[in-house]
Amino acid sequence: MNERLSQQIAFLLEADKLKTVLRRTPLTDASRQENSAEHSWHLVLAAIVMAEHTTGTFDLLRVLELLTVHDLVEIDAGDTFAYDHGHLGTKAERERTAADRLFALLPPDQGARLRDRWEEFEAHETPEARFANALDRLQPLLQNACAGGGSWRNHEVTRQQVLRRMDPIRSTMPAVWPRVLEIIEAFCASGILREEADPVRE
Amino acid sequence: MNERLSQQIAFLLEADKLKTVLRRTPLTDASRQENSAEHSWHLVLAAIVMAEHTTGTFDLLRVLELLTVHDLVEIDAGDTFAYDHGHLGTKAERERTAADRLFALLPPDQGARLRDRWEEFEAHETPEARFANALDRLQPLLQNACAGGGSWRNHEVTRQQVLRRMDPIRSTMPAVWPRVLEIIEAFCASGILREEADPVRE
């Protein structure tokens, strides 16, 4: 029991480091970048509030667990910007190595269980993972919109890139999709989201 | 539906402000103070990991909901340091006023439901609220210990104050209590936690 408790405490203290991993998304007041721990809390809150907009049946507890652990691997692997295709290529391997280390801090049964939750989130296959991933797309969109363009503004992101990134919201929360389109169109109109580059440049 | 969705989005964007509310507890690396949003995420993770140490039966989903909303009122009321008896006197009224405003941003049924969760946390009466409150005591203790004394170091906190503050852990997670006592005694031995002042000064 003592050894088990020590492992759990060591894991929780290690998890503290997620508070120092910075994302590209700013807070809504644009005062600073968001970190991955507070982002994870915000997604858990969003799941509780937005659950009624999902299609089909799902287990909300499981969604909250997926969201709580979904970014833990960033403690070692760092946050990978969704529109950075260079780093996206190495993301899976970096995160797998991180998962090997971090979940092994826990007692084996518990480490395996939480690693399964992380793998489930990454696989986008269960209704719970699809809803959790859709929230992980929606929340930064709302924050970017509130912060006047946020991470789009500084990284030459295109309308088509954002539409592809947001697509999981279309199927998972169809009632929310028109709102997503409104936001994207408004930022295209203001010039912050670029139109797709012409094919020659692609 | 549109009005309902707009209210939910407005609430989620307002909730973003919890990321700017600073607590006295430092991160484990002592690099900065923790904010209440990332603290709430850490408690949700701790609930998932430490659930096996609680006595009696409880609903884990409800615990996660309590922890997710438990500090939202600090957006208006600020964080009240647990050992600051001056501010503790006005805490209940400040937080009630904050709850009146914040939960009213949501559609009425949902606002009432989440406000109930917050009131439940505050009342310490259900098994879920007792577990959630015990975690809210344990996590800062672990972080303070890891950060070399943390918020105790700068605020002349006594051994008896910490013991009283941690007492919910004793009944709710009895297996964890000896570890709590070890930490407190170590910080007394090193002089960071003071002994209770003599009665003349009290």
Coordinates of C-alpha atoms in Angstrom, one line a residue, chain A residues 1-2 4-6 8-9 11-13 15-16 18-20 27-29 31-32 34-35 37-42 44-46 48-50 52-53 60-61 64-65 67-69 72 106 110 113-114 139 142-143 146 175-176 179, chain B residues 1-2 4-6 8-9 11-13 15-16 18-20 27-29 31-32 34-35 37-42 44-46 48-50 52-53 60-61 64-65 67-69 72 106 110 113-114 139 142-143 146 175-176 179:
Chain A
M1 CA 0.0 0.0 0.0
N2 CA 2.8 2.4 0.9
R4 CA 1.4 2.1 -4.3
L5 CA 0.6 5.5 -2.6
S6 CA 4.2 6.7 -3.2
Q8 CA 0.5 7.8 -7.1
I9 CA 1.9 10.8 -5.3
F11 CA 2.8 10.7 -10.6
L12 CA 0.7 13.6 -9.4
L13 CA 3.7 15.7 -8.6
A15 CA 1.9 15.9 -13.7
D16 CA 2.4 19.4 -12.2
L18 CA 1.9 20.2 -17.5
K19 CA 1.3 23.7 -16.1
T20 CA 4.5 24.9 -17.7
L27 CA -6.2 33.5 -23.1
T28 CA -9.4 35.3 -24.2
D29 CA -7.9 38.6 -22.9
S31 CA -2.6 38.6 -22.0
R32 CA -0.5 35.5 -22.4
E34 CA -2.5 29.3 -22.4
N35 CA -0.8 26.3 -20.8
A37 CA -3.1 22.1 -17.7
E38 CA -5.5 25.0 -17.6
H39 CA -6.6 24.1 -21.2
S40 CA -7.4 20.6 -20.0
W41 CA -9.5 22.0 -17.2
H42 CA -11.4 24.2 -19.6
V44 CA -13.5 19.3 -18.9
L45 CA -15.8 22.2 -18.1
A46 CA -16.8 22.5 -21.8
I48 CA -20.0 19.2 -18.9
V49 CA -21.7 22.3 -20.5
M50 CA -21.8 21.1 -24.1
E52 CA -26.3 18.0 -24.8
H53 CA -25.1 19.0 -28.3
L60 CA -19.6 11.5 -19.7
L61 CA -17.2 10.2 -17.0
L64 CA -13.8 13.7 -18.6
E65 CA -11.1 11.1 -18.0
L67 CA -9.8 15.1 -21.5
T68 CA -8.0 15.1 -18.1
V69 CA -5.1 12.9 -19.4
L72 CA -0.1 14.7 -20.2
L106 CA 1.8 4.9 -11.6
Q110 CA -3.6 2.2 -13.0
R113 CA -5.8 2.1 -17.5
L114 CA -4.9 5.8 -17.9
Q139 CA -12.3 25.6 -27.4
L142 CA -13.6 30.2 -29.4
Q143 CA -10.5 31.6 -27.6
C146 CA -12.3 36.2 -28.5
A175 CA -25.8 22.2 -33.8
V176 CA -22.6 24.0 -33.1
R179 CA -21.4 28.9 -35.2
Chain B
M1 CA -31.3 26.6 -29.5
N2 CA -29.3 29.5 -30.8
R4 CA -29.0 28.5 -25.5
L5 CA -25.8 27.9 -27.4
S6 CA -24.8 31.5 -27.2
Q8 CA -23.2 28.3 -23.1
I9 CA -20.4 29.8 -25.2
F11 CA -20.2 31.1 -20.0
L12 CA -17.2 29.1 -21.3
L13 CA -15.4 32.3 -22.4
A15 CA -14.7 30.9 -17.3
D16 CA -11.4 31.5 -19.1
L18 CA -10.1 31.6 -13.8
K19 CA -6.7 31.1 -15.5
T20 CA -5.7 34.5 -14.3
L27 CA 4.2 25.1 -8.7
T28 CA 6.3 22.1 -7.6
D29 CA 9.4 23.8 -9.2
S31 CA 8.9 28.9 -10.5
R32 CA 5.6 30.8 -10.0
E34 CA -0.4 28.3 -9.4
N35 CA -3.6 29.6 -10.9
A37 CA -7.8 26.8 -13.4
E38 CA -4.7 24.6 -13.6
H39 CA -5.3 23.8 -9.9
S40 CA -8.8 22.5 -10.7
W41 CA -7.4 20.3 -13.5
H42 CA -4.8 18.9 -11.1
V44 CA -9.6 16.3 -11.3
L45 CA -6.6 14.2 -12.1
A46 CA -5.9 13.5 -8.4
I48 CA -9.1 9.8 -10.8
V49 CA -5.8 8.5 -9.3
M50 CA -6.7 8.6 -5.6
E52 CA -9.3 3.9 -4.3
H53 CA -8.2 5.5 -1.0
L60 CA -16.8 9.6 -9.4
L61 CA -18.5 11.7 -12.2
L64 CA -15.2 15.5 -11.1
E65 CA -18.0 17.9 -11.7
L67 CA -13.9 19.8 -8.6
T68 CA -14.3 21.4 -12.1
V69 CA -16.7 24.1 -10.8
L72 CA -15.3 29.3 -10.6
L106 CA -25.8 29.7 -18.5
Q110 CA -27.9 24.3 -16.5
R113 CA -27.5 22.4 -11.9
L114 CA -23.9 23.7 -11.8
Q139 CA -2.8 18.7 -3.4
L142 CA 2.1 17.9 -1.7
Q143 CA 3.0 20.9 -3.8
C146 CA 7.8 19.6 -3.1
A175 CA -4.6 5.4 4.3
V176 CA -3.1 8.8 3.1
R179 CA 1.8 10.5 4.8

